[in-house]
Coordinates of C-alpha atoms and ligand atoms in Angstrom, one line a residue:
Chain Z
M8 CA 0.0 0.0 0.0
S9 CA 2.7 2.5 1.0
D10 CA 4.6 2.6 -2.3
A11 CA 1.5 3.1 -4.4
L12 CA 1.8 6.1 -6.7
L13 CA -1.9 6.1 -7.6
T14 CA -4.7 4.7 -5.5
M15 CA -8.4 4.7 -6.6
D16 CA -10.8 3.2 -4.1
D17 CA -14.5 2.8 -5.0
V18 CA -14.4 5.8 -7.3
R19 CA -17.7 6.8 -8.9
A20 CA -18.4 9.5 -11.5
S21 CA -21.2 10.7 -13.7
Y22 CA -21.8 12.7 -16.8
G23 CA -24.9 14.7 -15.7
D24 CA -27.5 12.2 -14.8
F25 CA -25.6 9.3 -16.4
Q26 CA -23.4 7.4 -14.0
A27 CA -20.4 6.0 -15.9
L28 CA -18.2 4.8 -13.1
F29 CA -19.6 2.6 -10.3
N30 CA -16.6 1.2 -8.5
I31 CA -13.2 1.8 -9.8
T32 CA -10.6 0.4 -7.4
L33 CA -7.0 0.1 -8.5
E34 CA -3.5 0.8 -7.4
I35 CA -0.4 1.6 -9.4
R36 CA 3.0 1.4 -7.9
A37 CA 5.9 3.6 -9.0
G38 CA 7.7 2.2 -12.0
E39 CA 5.0 -0.1 -13.2
I40 CA 3.3 -0.3 -16.6
V41 CA -0.3 -1.1 -16.0
T42 CA -3.0 -1.8 -18.7
L43 CA -6.7 -1.1 -18.4
I44 CA -8.8 -3.3 -20.7
G45 CA -12.5 -3.4 -21.3
A46 CA -15.2 -3.3 -23.9
N47 CA -16.3 -0.1 -25.7
G48 CA -18.1 2.2 -23.3
A49 CA -16.9 0.3 -20.2
G50 CA -15.5 3.5 -18.7
K51 CA -11.8 3.3 -19.4
T52 CA -11.5 6.8 -20.8
T53 CA -13.7 8.1 -18.0
T54 CA -11.4 6.6 -15.5
L55 CA -8.4 8.5 -17.0
R56 CA -10.5 11.7 -17.1
V57 CA -11.2 11.4 -13.4
I58 CA -7.5 10.9 -12.6
S59 CA -6.5 13.9 -14.6
G60 CA -9.3 16.1 -13.2
L61 CA -11.2 16.6 -16.4
L62 CA -14.2 14.9 -14.6
R63 CA -14.9 15.2 -10.9
S64 CA -15.3 11.9 -9.0
Q65 CA -18.4 11.9 -6.7
H66 CA -17.4 9.2 -4.3
G67 CA -14.4 7.2 -3.1
Q68 CA -10.7 8.0 -2.8
L69 CA -8.4 9.3 -5.4
R70 CA -4.8 9.7 -4.2
F71 CA -1.7 10.5 -6.1
D72 CA 1.8 10.5 -4.5
G73 CA 0.2 10.3 -1.1
Q74 CA -2.1 13.2 -1.6
D75 CA -5.8 13.5 -2.3
I76 CA -6.2 15.0 -5.8
S77 CA -9.9 14.5 -6.2
K78 CA -10.7 18.2 -5.7
L79 CA -7.9 19.6 -7.9
P80 CA -8.5 21.2 -11.3
P81 CA -6.7 19.5 -14.2
H82 CA -4.0 22.2 -14.5
E83 CA -2.9 21.6 -10.9
I84 CA -2.9 17.8 -11.3
V85 CA -0.4 18.2 -14.2
V86 CA 1.8 20.2 -11.8
R87 CA 1.7 17.2 -9.3
G88 CA 3.1 15.0 -12.0
V89 CA 0.3 13.4 -14.0
S90 CA 0.4 13.7 -17.8
H91 CA -2.7 12.6 -19.7
V92 CA -2.3 11.7 -23.4
P93 CA -5.9 11.7 -24.4
E94 CA -7.8 9.5 -26.8
G95 CA -7.6 10.7 -30.4
R96 CA -4.3 12.5 -29.8
Q97 CA -5.9 16.0 -29.3
L98 CA -3.0 18.0 -30.8
F99 CA -3.1 21.7 -31.5
P100 CA -3.6 21.3 -35.2
H101 CA -2.5 24.8 -36.5
M102 CA 0.7 24.7 -34.5
S103 CA 4.0 23.2 -35.4
V104 CA 5.4 20.0 -33.9
E105 CA 7.8 22.2 -31.9
E106 CA 5.0 24.4 -30.6
N107 CA 3.0 21.4 -29.5
L108 CA 5.9 20.1 -27.6
A109 CA 6.6 23.5 -26.0
L110 CA 3.0 23.5 -24.7
G111 CA 3.7 20.2 -23.1
A112 CA 6.3 22.0 -21.0
Y113 CA 3.9 24.8 -20.0
I114 CA 4.1 24.2 -16.2
G115 CA 6.6 26.4 -14.3
R116 CA 8.6 23.5 -13.0
V117 CA 9.8 22.3 -16.4
R118 CA 9.6 25.4 -18.5
P119 CA 13.2 26.4 -17.9
K120 CA 14.3 23.0 -19.2
L121 CA 12.3 23.4 -22.4
K122 CA 15.3 23.0 -24.8
D123 CA 16.7 19.9 -23.1
L124 CA 13.3 18.3 -23.0
V125 CA 12.6 18.9 -26.7
E126 CA 16.0 17.4 -27.4
E127 CA 15.1 14.3 -25.3
Q128 CA 11.9 13.9 -27.3
F129 CA 13.7 14.2 -30.6
E130 CA 16.1 11.5 -29.4
L131 CA 13.2 9.2 -28.6
F132 CA 11.3 10.1 -31.7
P133 CA 13.8 11.0 -34.4
R134 CA 11.1 11.4 -37.0
L135 CA 9.7 14.3 -35.1
K136 CA 12.9 16.2 -35.5
E137 CA 12.6 16.1 -39.3
R138 CA 9.0 17.3 -38.9
R139 CA 9.6 19.9 -36.3
R140 CA 8.3 22.8 -38.3
Q141 CA 5.3 21.0 -39.8
L142 CA 1.8 21.8 -38.6
A143 CA 0.6 19.0 -36.3
G144 CA -2.7 18.8 -38.2
T145 CA -0.9 17.8 -41.4
L146 CA 1.0 14.9 -39.9
S147 CA 0.2 11.2 -40.5
G148 CA -1.7 9.4 -37.8
G149 CA 1.4 7.6 -36.6
E150 CA 3.4 10.8 -36.4
Q151 CA 0.5 12.6 -34.6
Q152 CA 0.6 9.8 -32.0
M153 CA 4.3 10.3 -31.6
V154 CA 3.7 14.0 -31.0
A155 CA 1.0 13.3 -28.5
L156 CA 3.3 10.9 -26.6
A157 CA 6.2 13.4 -26.8
R158 CA 4.0 16.3 -25.7
G159 CA 2.9 14.2 -22.7
L160 CA 6.5 13.5 -21.7
M161 CA 7.5 17.2 -21.9
A162 CA 5.9 17.8 -18.5
A163 CA 8.4 15.3 -17.1
P164 CA 5.6 13.3 -15.4
K165 CA 5.7 10.7 -12.7
L166 CA 2.6 9.1 -14.1
L167 CA 1.8 9.0 -17.8
L168 CA -1.8 8.2 -18.8
L169 CA -2.2 6.8 -22.3
D170 CA -5.6 6.4 -23.9
E171 CA -5.6 4.0 -26.8
P172 CA -2.3 5.1 -28.3
S173 CA -2.6 2.4 -31.0
L174 CA -6.0 3.5 -32.2
G175 CA -6.2 3.7 -36.0
L176 CA -2.6 2.9 -36.7
S177 CA -1.2 0.2 -39.0
P178 CA 0.3 -2.9 -37.3
K179 CA 3.8 -1.9 -37.9
I180 CA 3.3 1.6 -36.4
V181 CA 1.5 0.0 -33.5
E182 CA 4.5 -2.2 -32.8
E183 CA 6.7 0.9 -32.8
V184 CA 4.3 2.8 -30.4
F185 CA 4.4 -0.1 -28.0
A186 CA 8.2 -0.3 -28.2
K187 CA 8.3 3.4 -27.4
V188 CA 6.0 3.0 -24.4
Q189 CA 8.1 0.2 -23.1
Q190 CA 11.2 2.4 -23.5
I191 CA 9.4 5.2 -21.6
G192 CA 8.5 2.8 -18.8
K193 CA 12.2 1.7 -18.6
S194 CA 13.3 5.3 -18.2
G195 CA 11.4 5.3 -14.9
V196 CA 8.0 6.8 -15.8
T197 CA 5.0 5.0 -14.4
V198 CA 2.5 4.3 -17.2
L199 CA -1.2 3.6 -17.1
I200 CA -2.3 2.6 -20.6
V201 CA -5.8 1.9 -21.9
E202 CA -5.8 -0.5 -24.8
Q203 CA -8.2 -2.3 -27.1
N204 CA -5.2 -4.2 -28.4
V205 CA -5.3 -6.5 -25.4
V206 CA -2.4 -8.8 -26.2
D207 CA 0.0 -6.1 -27.2
G208 CA -1.0 -3.9 -24.3
L209 CA -0.5 -6.7 -21.7
S210 CA 2.7 -7.9 -23.3
I211 CA 4.5 -4.8 -22.2
S212 CA 2.7 -4.5 -18.9
D213 CA 3.5 -5.6 -15.4
R214 CA -0.2 -5.9 -14.5
G215 CA -3.6 -5.4 -15.9
Y216 CA -7.1 -4.4 -14.8
V217 CA -10.4 -5.3 -16.5
V218 CA -13.2 -2.7 -16.5
E219 CA -16.8 -3.8 -17.1
N220 CA -19.7 -1.4 -17.0
G221 CA -17.9 1.1 -14.9
E222 CA -16.5 -1.4 -12.5
V223 CA -13.1 -3.0 -12.0
T224 CA -13.9 -6.7 -12.1
L225 CA -10.6 -8.5 -12.5
Q226 CA -6.9 -7.9 -12.1
G227 CA -3.8 -9.8 -12.5
T228 CA -0.5 -10.3 -14.2
P229 CA -0.5 -10.4 -18.0
K230 CA -0.1 -14.2 -17.9
E231 CA -3.1 -14.6 -15.5
L232 CA -5.3 -12.4 -17.6
L233 CA -4.4 -13.9 -20.9
G234 CA -5.0 -17.3 -19.5
N235 CA -8.5 -16.3 -18.1
E236 CA -11.3 -18.1 -20.1
Q237 CA -13.7 -15.1 -19.8
I238 CA -11.1 -12.7 -21.1
R239 CA -10.1 -15.0 -23.9
A240 CA -13.7 -15.2 -25.0
A241 CA -14.6 -11.5 -24.5
Y242 CA -11.5 -9.7 -25.8
L243 CA -9.5 -12.2 -27.9
G244 CA -12.4 -14.0 -29.6
L245 CA -10.8 -17.3 -28.7
Chain F
M25 CA -0.6 70.2 -60.6
L26 CA -0.9 66.5 -60.7
N27 CA -4.1 66.7 -58.6
W28 CA -5.3 63.3 -60.0
F29 CA -2.2 61.9 -58.2
Y30 CA -2.0 63.9 -55.0
I31 CA -5.6 64.0 -54.0
P32 CA -6.1 60.2 -53.8
L33 CA -2.6 59.9 -52.3
Q34 CA -3.6 62.3 -49.5
G35 CA -6.8 60.3 -49.1
I36 CA -4.9 57.0 -48.8
L37 CA -2.5 58.5 -46.2
N38 CA -5.4 59.9 -44.2
G39 CA -7.0 56.5 -44.4
L40 CA -3.9 54.7 -43.1
L41 CA -3.7 57.1 -40.2
T42 CA -7.3 56.4 -39.1
G43 CA -6.9 52.7 -40.1
A44 CA -4.1 52.2 -37.5
L45 CA -6.5 53.0 -34.8
Y46 CA -9.2 50.8 -36.3
A47 CA -6.5 48.1 -36.4
L48 CA -5.9 48.3 -32.7
I49 CA -9.6 48.2 -32.0
G50 CA -10.2 45.3 -34.3
M51 CA -7.2 43.3 -32.9
G52 CA -8.7 43.6 -29.4
M53 CA -12.0 42.2 -30.7
A54 CA -10.3 39.5 -32.7
L55 CA -8.2 38.4 -29.8
I56 CA -11.3 37.9 -27.7
F57 CA -13.2 36.2 -30.4
G58 CA -10.3 34.0 -31.5
V59 CA -9.5 32.7 -28.0
M60 CA -13.0 32.5 -26.6
R61 CA -15.4 32.6 -29.5
I62 CA -17.1 35.5 -27.6
V63 CA -18.5 38.4 -29.6
N64 CA -18.0 41.2 -27.2
F65 CA -20.8 43.6 -27.8
A66 CA -19.3 45.8 -25.0
H67 CA -16.1 46.4 -27.0
G68 CA -17.4 49.8 -28.1
A69 CA -18.5 50.7 -24.6
F70 CA -15.0 49.8 -23.3
L71 CA -13.5 52.2 -25.9
M72 CA -15.9 54.9 -24.7
M73 CA -14.8 54.2 -21.1
G74 CA -11.2 54.6 -22.2
M75 CA -12.1 57.9 -23.8
Y76 CA -13.9 59.3 -20.8
A77 CA -11.2 58.2 -18.4
T78 CA -8.6 59.9 -20.5
Y79 CA -10.9 63.0 -20.7
V80 CA -11.2 63.1 -16.9
V81 CA -7.5 62.8 -16.4
F82 CA -6.8 65.5 -19.0
Q83 CA -9.3 67.9 -17.4
A84 CA -7.7 67.3 -14.0
T85 CA -4.0 67.4 -14.9
G86 CA -3.7 68.7 -18.5
V87 CA -1.5 65.8 -19.4
S88 CA -1.8 65.0 -23.1
P89 CA -3.6 61.8 -24.0
Y90 CA -0.5 60.8 -26.0
Y91 CA 1.3 60.5 -22.7
Q92 CA -1.4 59.2 -20.4
F93 CA -3.0 56.6 -22.7
P94 CA -1.4 53.7 -20.7
L95 CA -3.7 54.6 -17.8
A96 CA -6.8 53.9 -20.0
G97 CA -5.2 50.6 -21.0
V98 CA -4.6 49.5 -17.4
L99 CA -8.1 50.5 -16.4
L100 CA -9.7 48.7 -19.2
F101 CA -7.5 45.6 -18.6
F102 CA -9.0 45.3 -15.2
V103 CA -12.5 46.0 -16.4
G104 CA -12.1 43.3 -19.0
Y105 CA -10.5 40.8 -16.6
A106 CA -13.3 41.4 -14.0
T107 CA -16.0 41.2 -16.7
Y108 CA -14.7 37.8 -17.7
M109 CA -14.3 36.4 -14.2
G110 CA -17.4 37.9 -12.8
L111 CA -20.0 37.9 -15.6
L112 CA -18.9 35.6 -18.4
R113 CA -17.2 32.7 -16.7
P114 CA -20.3 31.7 -14.8
I115 CA -22.3 31.3 -18.0
R116 CA -19.6 29.6 -20.1
G117 CA -20.8 26.5 -21.7
Q118 CA -24.3 27.8 -22.1
V119 CA -25.8 29.0 -25.4
D120 CA -24.0 31.8 -27.2
F121 CA -27.1 33.8 -27.0
M122 CA -26.6 34.3 -23.3
V123 CA -23.2 35.8 -23.9
I124 CA -24.5 38.1 -26.5
L125 CA -27.3 39.3 -24.3
L126 CA -24.9 39.8 -21.4
T127 CA -22.3 41.8 -23.2
M128 CA -25.1 43.9 -24.9
G129 CA -26.6 44.6 -21.5
L130 CA -23.3 45.6 -20.1
A131 CA -22.8 48.0 -23.0
L132 CA -26.1 49.6 -22.4
I133 CA -25.4 50.0 -18.7
L134 CA -22.0 51.5 -19.3
T135 CA -23.4 53.9 -21.9
D136 CA -26.2 55.0 -19.6
A137 CA -23.8 55.4 -16.7
A138 CA -21.7 57.7 -18.8
Q139 CA -24.7 59.7 -19.7
L140 CA -25.7 60.0 -16.0
V141 CA -22.2 61.1 -14.9
F142 CA -21.1 63.2 -17.9
G143 CA -24.4 64.2 -19.5
A144 CA -25.3 63.7 -23.2
D145 CA -23.2 66.6 -24.4
Y146 CA -20.4 66.4 -26.8
H147 CA -16.9 67.1 -25.5
Q148 CA -13.7 67.9 -27.2
I149 CA -10.3 68.6 -25.8
N150 CA -7.7 71.0 -27.2
I151 CA -4.0 70.3 -27.2
P152 CA -1.3 72.4 -28.9
L153 CA -0.4 69.5 -31.2
L154 CA -3.7 69.7 -32.9
S155 CA -2.7 72.8 -34.9
K156 CA 0.6 71.3 -36.1
N157 CA 0.7 69.9 -39.6
I158 CA 3.6 68.2 -41.3
H159 CA 4.0 69.0 -45.0
I160 CA 5.5 66.6 -47.4
G161 CA 6.1 68.5 -50.6
P162 CA 3.7 71.2 -51.7
Q163 CA 0.6 69.0 -51.9
I164 CA 0.6 66.5 -49.0
S165 CA 0.0 67.4 -45.4
I166 CA -0.4 65.3 -42.3
N167 CA -2.0 66.4 -39.1
A168 CA 0.5 65.8 -36.3
P169 CA -1.8 64.1 -33.7
W170 CA -2.8 61.6 -36.3
L171 CA 0.8 60.8 -37.0
V172 CA 1.5 60.3 -33.3
S173 CA -1.5 58.1 -32.8
F174 CA -0.6 56.1 -35.9
G175 CA 2.9 55.5 -34.4
I176 CA 1.6 54.5 -31.0
A177 CA -1.1 52.2 -32.5
M178 CA 1.3 50.5 -34.8
V179 CA 3.8 49.9 -32.0
L180 CA 1.1 48.4 -29.8
A181 CA -0.3 46.3 -32.7
C182 CA 3.1 44.8 -33.3
A183 CA 3.5 44.2 -29.5
L184 CA 0.2 42.5 -29.4
Y185 CA 1.1 40.3 -32.4
W186 CA 4.4 39.4 -30.7
V187 CA 2.7 38.5 -27.4
V188 CA 0.2 36.3 -29.2
T189 CA 2.6 34.5 -31.5
Q190 CA 5.9 34.4 -29.5
T191 CA 5.2 34.2 -25.8
M192 CA 4.1 31.2 -23.7
F193 CA 1.0 33.2 -22.7
G194 CA 0.1 33.7 -26.4
R195 CA 0.8 30.1 -27.1
A196 CA -1.5 29.0 -24.3
A197 CA -4.3 31.4 -25.6
R198 CA -4.0 29.9 -29.1
A199 CA -3.9 26.4 -27.6
I200 CA -7.2 27.0 -25.9
A201 CA -8.7 28.4 -29.2
Q202 CA -7.5 25.3 -31.2
N203 CA -8.3 22.6 -28.7
P204 CA -10.1 23.6 -25.5
Y205 CA -10.2 20.0 -24.4
A206 CA -6.5 19.4 -24.5
A207 CA -5.4 22.8 -23.1
P208 CA -6.0 22.1 -19.4
L209 CA -4.0 18.8 -19.8
M210 CA -0.9 20.9 -20.6
G211 CA -1.3 22.6 -17.2
I212 CA -2.9 25.7 -18.7
N213 CA -5.3 27.4 -16.3
V214 CA -7.9 28.1 -18.9
N215 CA -10.0 30.5 -17.0
R216 CA -7.0 32.7 -16.0
V217 CA -5.6 32.8 -19.5
Q218 CA -9.0 33.6 -21.0
A219 CA -9.5 36.4 -18.4
I220 CA -6.1 37.9 -19.2
A221 CA -6.9 37.6 -23.0
F222 CA -10.2 39.3 -22.4
G223 CA -8.4 42.0 -20.3
I224 CA -5.8 42.6 -23.1
G225 CA -8.5 42.8 -25.8
S226 CA -10.4 45.3 -23.7
A227 CA -7.2 47.3 -23.0
A228 CA -6.7 47.6 -26.7
A229 CA -10.2 49.2 -26.9
G230 CA -9.5 51.5 -24.0
I231 CA -6.2 52.7 -25.4
S232 CA -7.8 53.3 -28.8
G233 CA -10.3 55.4 -27.0
A234 CA -7.6 57.4 -25.4
L235 CA -5.8 57.9 -28.7
L236 CA -9.1 59.0 -30.4
L237 CA -9.9 61.6 -27.8
P238 CA -7.9 64.5 -29.2
V239 CA -9.0 64.0 -32.8
F240 CA -12.6 63.0 -32.2
Y241 CA -15.6 64.2 -30.1
L242 CA -16.8 62.5 -27.0
F243 CA -20.3 61.5 -26.1
P244 CA -21.8 58.4 -24.3
E245 CA -22.7 56.5 -27.5
V246 CA -19.4 57.2 -29.3
G247 CA -18.5 53.5 -29.0
N248 CA -21.3 52.2 -31.1
Q249 CA -19.8 53.0 -34.5
F250 CA -16.4 51.5 -33.5
K251 CA -18.1 48.4 -32.2
L252 CA -19.7 48.0 -35.6
K253 CA -16.4 48.6 -37.4
S254 CA -14.7 46.0 -35.2
F255 CA -17.3 43.4 -36.3
V256 CA -16.5 44.2 -39.9
M257 CA -12.7 43.9 -39.2
V258 CA -13.1 40.6 -37.4
V259 CA -15.0 39.2 -40.3
L260 CA -12.8 40.6 -43.0
G261 CA -9.7 39.5 -41.1
G262 CA -10.8 35.9 -40.8
M263 CA -12.8 35.3 -37.7
G264 CA -10.3 35.7 -34.9
S265 CA -7.0 36.1 -36.7
I266 CA -5.5 39.2 -35.1
Q267 CA -3.1 40.0 -37.9
G268 CA -6.0 39.6 -40.3
A269 CA -8.0 42.1 -38.2
A270 CA -5.1 44.5 -38.2
I271 CA -4.8 44.5 -42.0
A272 CA -8.6 44.8 -42.3
G273 CA -8.4 47.8 -40.0
L274 CA -5.9 49.6 -42.3
V275 CA -7.9 48.6 -45.4
L276 CA -11.1 49.8 -43.8
G277 CA -9.5 53.2 -43.0
V278 CA -8.4 53.6 -46.6
V279 CA -11.7 52.5 -48.1
E280 CA -13.6 54.9 -45.9
S281 CA -11.3 57.7 -46.6
L282 CA -11.5 57.3 -50.4
T283 CA -15.3 56.8 -50.2
S284 CA -15.8 60.1 -48.4
L285 CA -13.3 61.8 -50.7
Y286 CA -15.2 60.8 -53.9
W287 CA -18.8 60.1 -52.7
G288 CA -19.1 62.1 -49.5
N289 CA -18.8 61.3 -45.8
E290 CA -22.3 59.9 -45.5
W291 CA -21.3 56.9 -47.7
A292 CA -18.4 55.8 -45.6
L293 CA -20.3 53.6 -43.2
A294 CA -22.5 52.2 -45.9
V295 CA -19.4 51.0 -47.8
D296 CA -18.1 49.3 -44.6
F297 CA -21.3 47.2 -44.5
V298 CA -21.3 46.5 -48.2
L299 CA -17.8 45.0 -47.7
F300 CA -19.0 43.1 -44.6
I301 CA -22.0 41.5 -46.4
L302 CA -19.9 40.7 -49.5
V303 CA -17.3 39.0 -47.5
L304 CA -19.8 37.1 -45.4
S305 CA -21.7 35.8 -48.5
L306 CA -18.7 35.2 -50.8
K307 CA -15.8 34.3 -48.5
P308 CA -16.9 33.8 -45.0
S309 CA -13.5 32.6 -43.9
G310 CA -12.3 36.2 -44.3
I311 CA -9.9 37.8 -46.7
F312 CA -6.8 38.8 -44.8
G313 CA -6.1 35.7 -42.7
S314 CA -7.4 32.4 -41.7
Q315 CA -8.3 31.6 -38.2
R316 CA -5.1 30.7 -36.6
A317 CA -4.8 33.0 -33.6
Ligands
LIG15 N1 -19.2 13.4 -22.4 C1 -20.0 12.4 -22.1 N2 -21.3 12.7 -21.8 C2 -22.2 11.6 -21.5 N3 -21.8 10.4 -21.5 C3 -20.6 10.1 -21.8 C4 -19.6 11.1 -22.1 N4 -18.4 10.4 -22.4 C5 -18.7 9.1 -22.2 N5 -19.9 8.9 -21.8 C6 -20.5 7.6 -21.5 O1 -19.8 7.0 -20.5 C7 -19.6 5.6 -20.7 C8 -18.2 5.3 -20.6 O2 -17.5 6.0 -21.6 P1 -15.9 5.9 -21.9 O3 -15.6 6.9 -22.9 O4 -15.3 6.0 -20.6 O5 -15.7 4.4 -22.4 P2 -14.4 3.7 -22.9 O6 -14.3 2.5 -22.0 O7 -13.3 4.6 -23.0 O8 -14.9 3.2 -24.4 P3 -14.0 3.1 -25.7 O9 -13.3 1.9 -25.7 O10 -15.1 3.1 -26.8 O11 -13.2 4.3 -25.8 C9 -20.2 5.3 -22.0 O12 -21.5 4.8 -21.8 C10 -20.3 6.7 -22.7 O13 -21.5 6.7 -23.6
LIG16 MG1 -12.2 5.4 -24.5

């Protein structure tokens, strides 16, 4: 319990009258890569939105780095060390790659290190260096995902939230994205990743959680989850 | 001698001199529209406030508006900031119509308040600079105050452009305009950045009012015509592009000046709106810029 970076205990959240999360209970330890799997509409994105403060939780505990963050606005949660790379990349389309990255380092703590951080991202994603002056909206899907990842890393986060980074990408690019995520994890960043791509997601993870209808119903190591009959039937079509 | 050449040239010069002030007014409006998608119907009333504030300080101290215009800027910055935080933020996310009603209501209240305090009379100020003219050759002459206000407005317009395109604040403001969902995830305090942008846009109106005071007359409804012109500039300039609005302001000044030169003063505003309607129906994305601010 004590070395948990993120703790969610019986977290509930709603969009207006519609309750999307009923009981999200999970724990992520520093240095882990954890995957969240679940069907469409299960509440995976909503879970990430609650963590990053885009949506308020209505019940339960949400603690990051030992502190309650459930009442903080999103821009303060970024300052605490959570970086959310949202579903669908959500870049700033009329800005260059460089400007998108610069915005990733908006918070005061990292702003003075802007140049070094950009260089780090260019080392991790050499293709972005070639495209540094191109408008983000004109990049290919794979390149846009790289920008989204790099922009998320610019805040030098302790916890990186990744929402379906492989969505809409060709298998080869998906492989590349997962390799990068693994590399990011090795560099010491804790990662919570939401994936439809269950096998690939779990293969780079330490542990996984299953979300069904707004509730965490299962957890385990990749091996346990991939061996589970229910999961094989529901997500792998086996 | 060469009248066919010098008369329109003088007209164009006069137009550019007025146009620089229009540009500053329009950029303020475009900044607010570009970042928040808010059409600020109180923009003209803010300009009027800047004019009255400058008038009061001038009456009390005799300091020329060309020295004390920053005061109007600071005052209107805080008025704009408070307007956003106090009135507009609580109704964000509701239908645009609410925002329109609210800013219109604010404009009416401010105009009526000016009438209560200062009366409906026209005021003018007199400064020595007004009688100075600069002659270029035998045919062209420029009234000195217009040249001064042109210089100040151009410097401020460039400064505003620099802030929006080159600083982290400007980048954050543009980020909100381009993707309001992602902006807070960068650590941007969206409300604060928007309130500051609203303050800066309002300050541009206030400073324009201060610069207009010596060369214009002052009355409670003076802001209305400038509010209308700023709509025209925002549309011509490409719906929120501040550089587009600046160019549109200069063009508007020249078009008005040539119109009144050849057709008479009464046609100038009509031509503004003909332009406005033509652009809206033929090229609604604007002429002088695409929305990028
Ligand atoms: N902005 C919203 N307003 C209302 N309901 C919403 C909103 N966003 C999501 N929902 C609902 O909340 C539930 C959970 O949605 P969520 O986006 O978290 O699912 P997800 O697990 O990420 O699905 P997917 O795999 O399709 O991305 C769904 O029933 C969805 O319809
Ligand atoms: Mg989702």
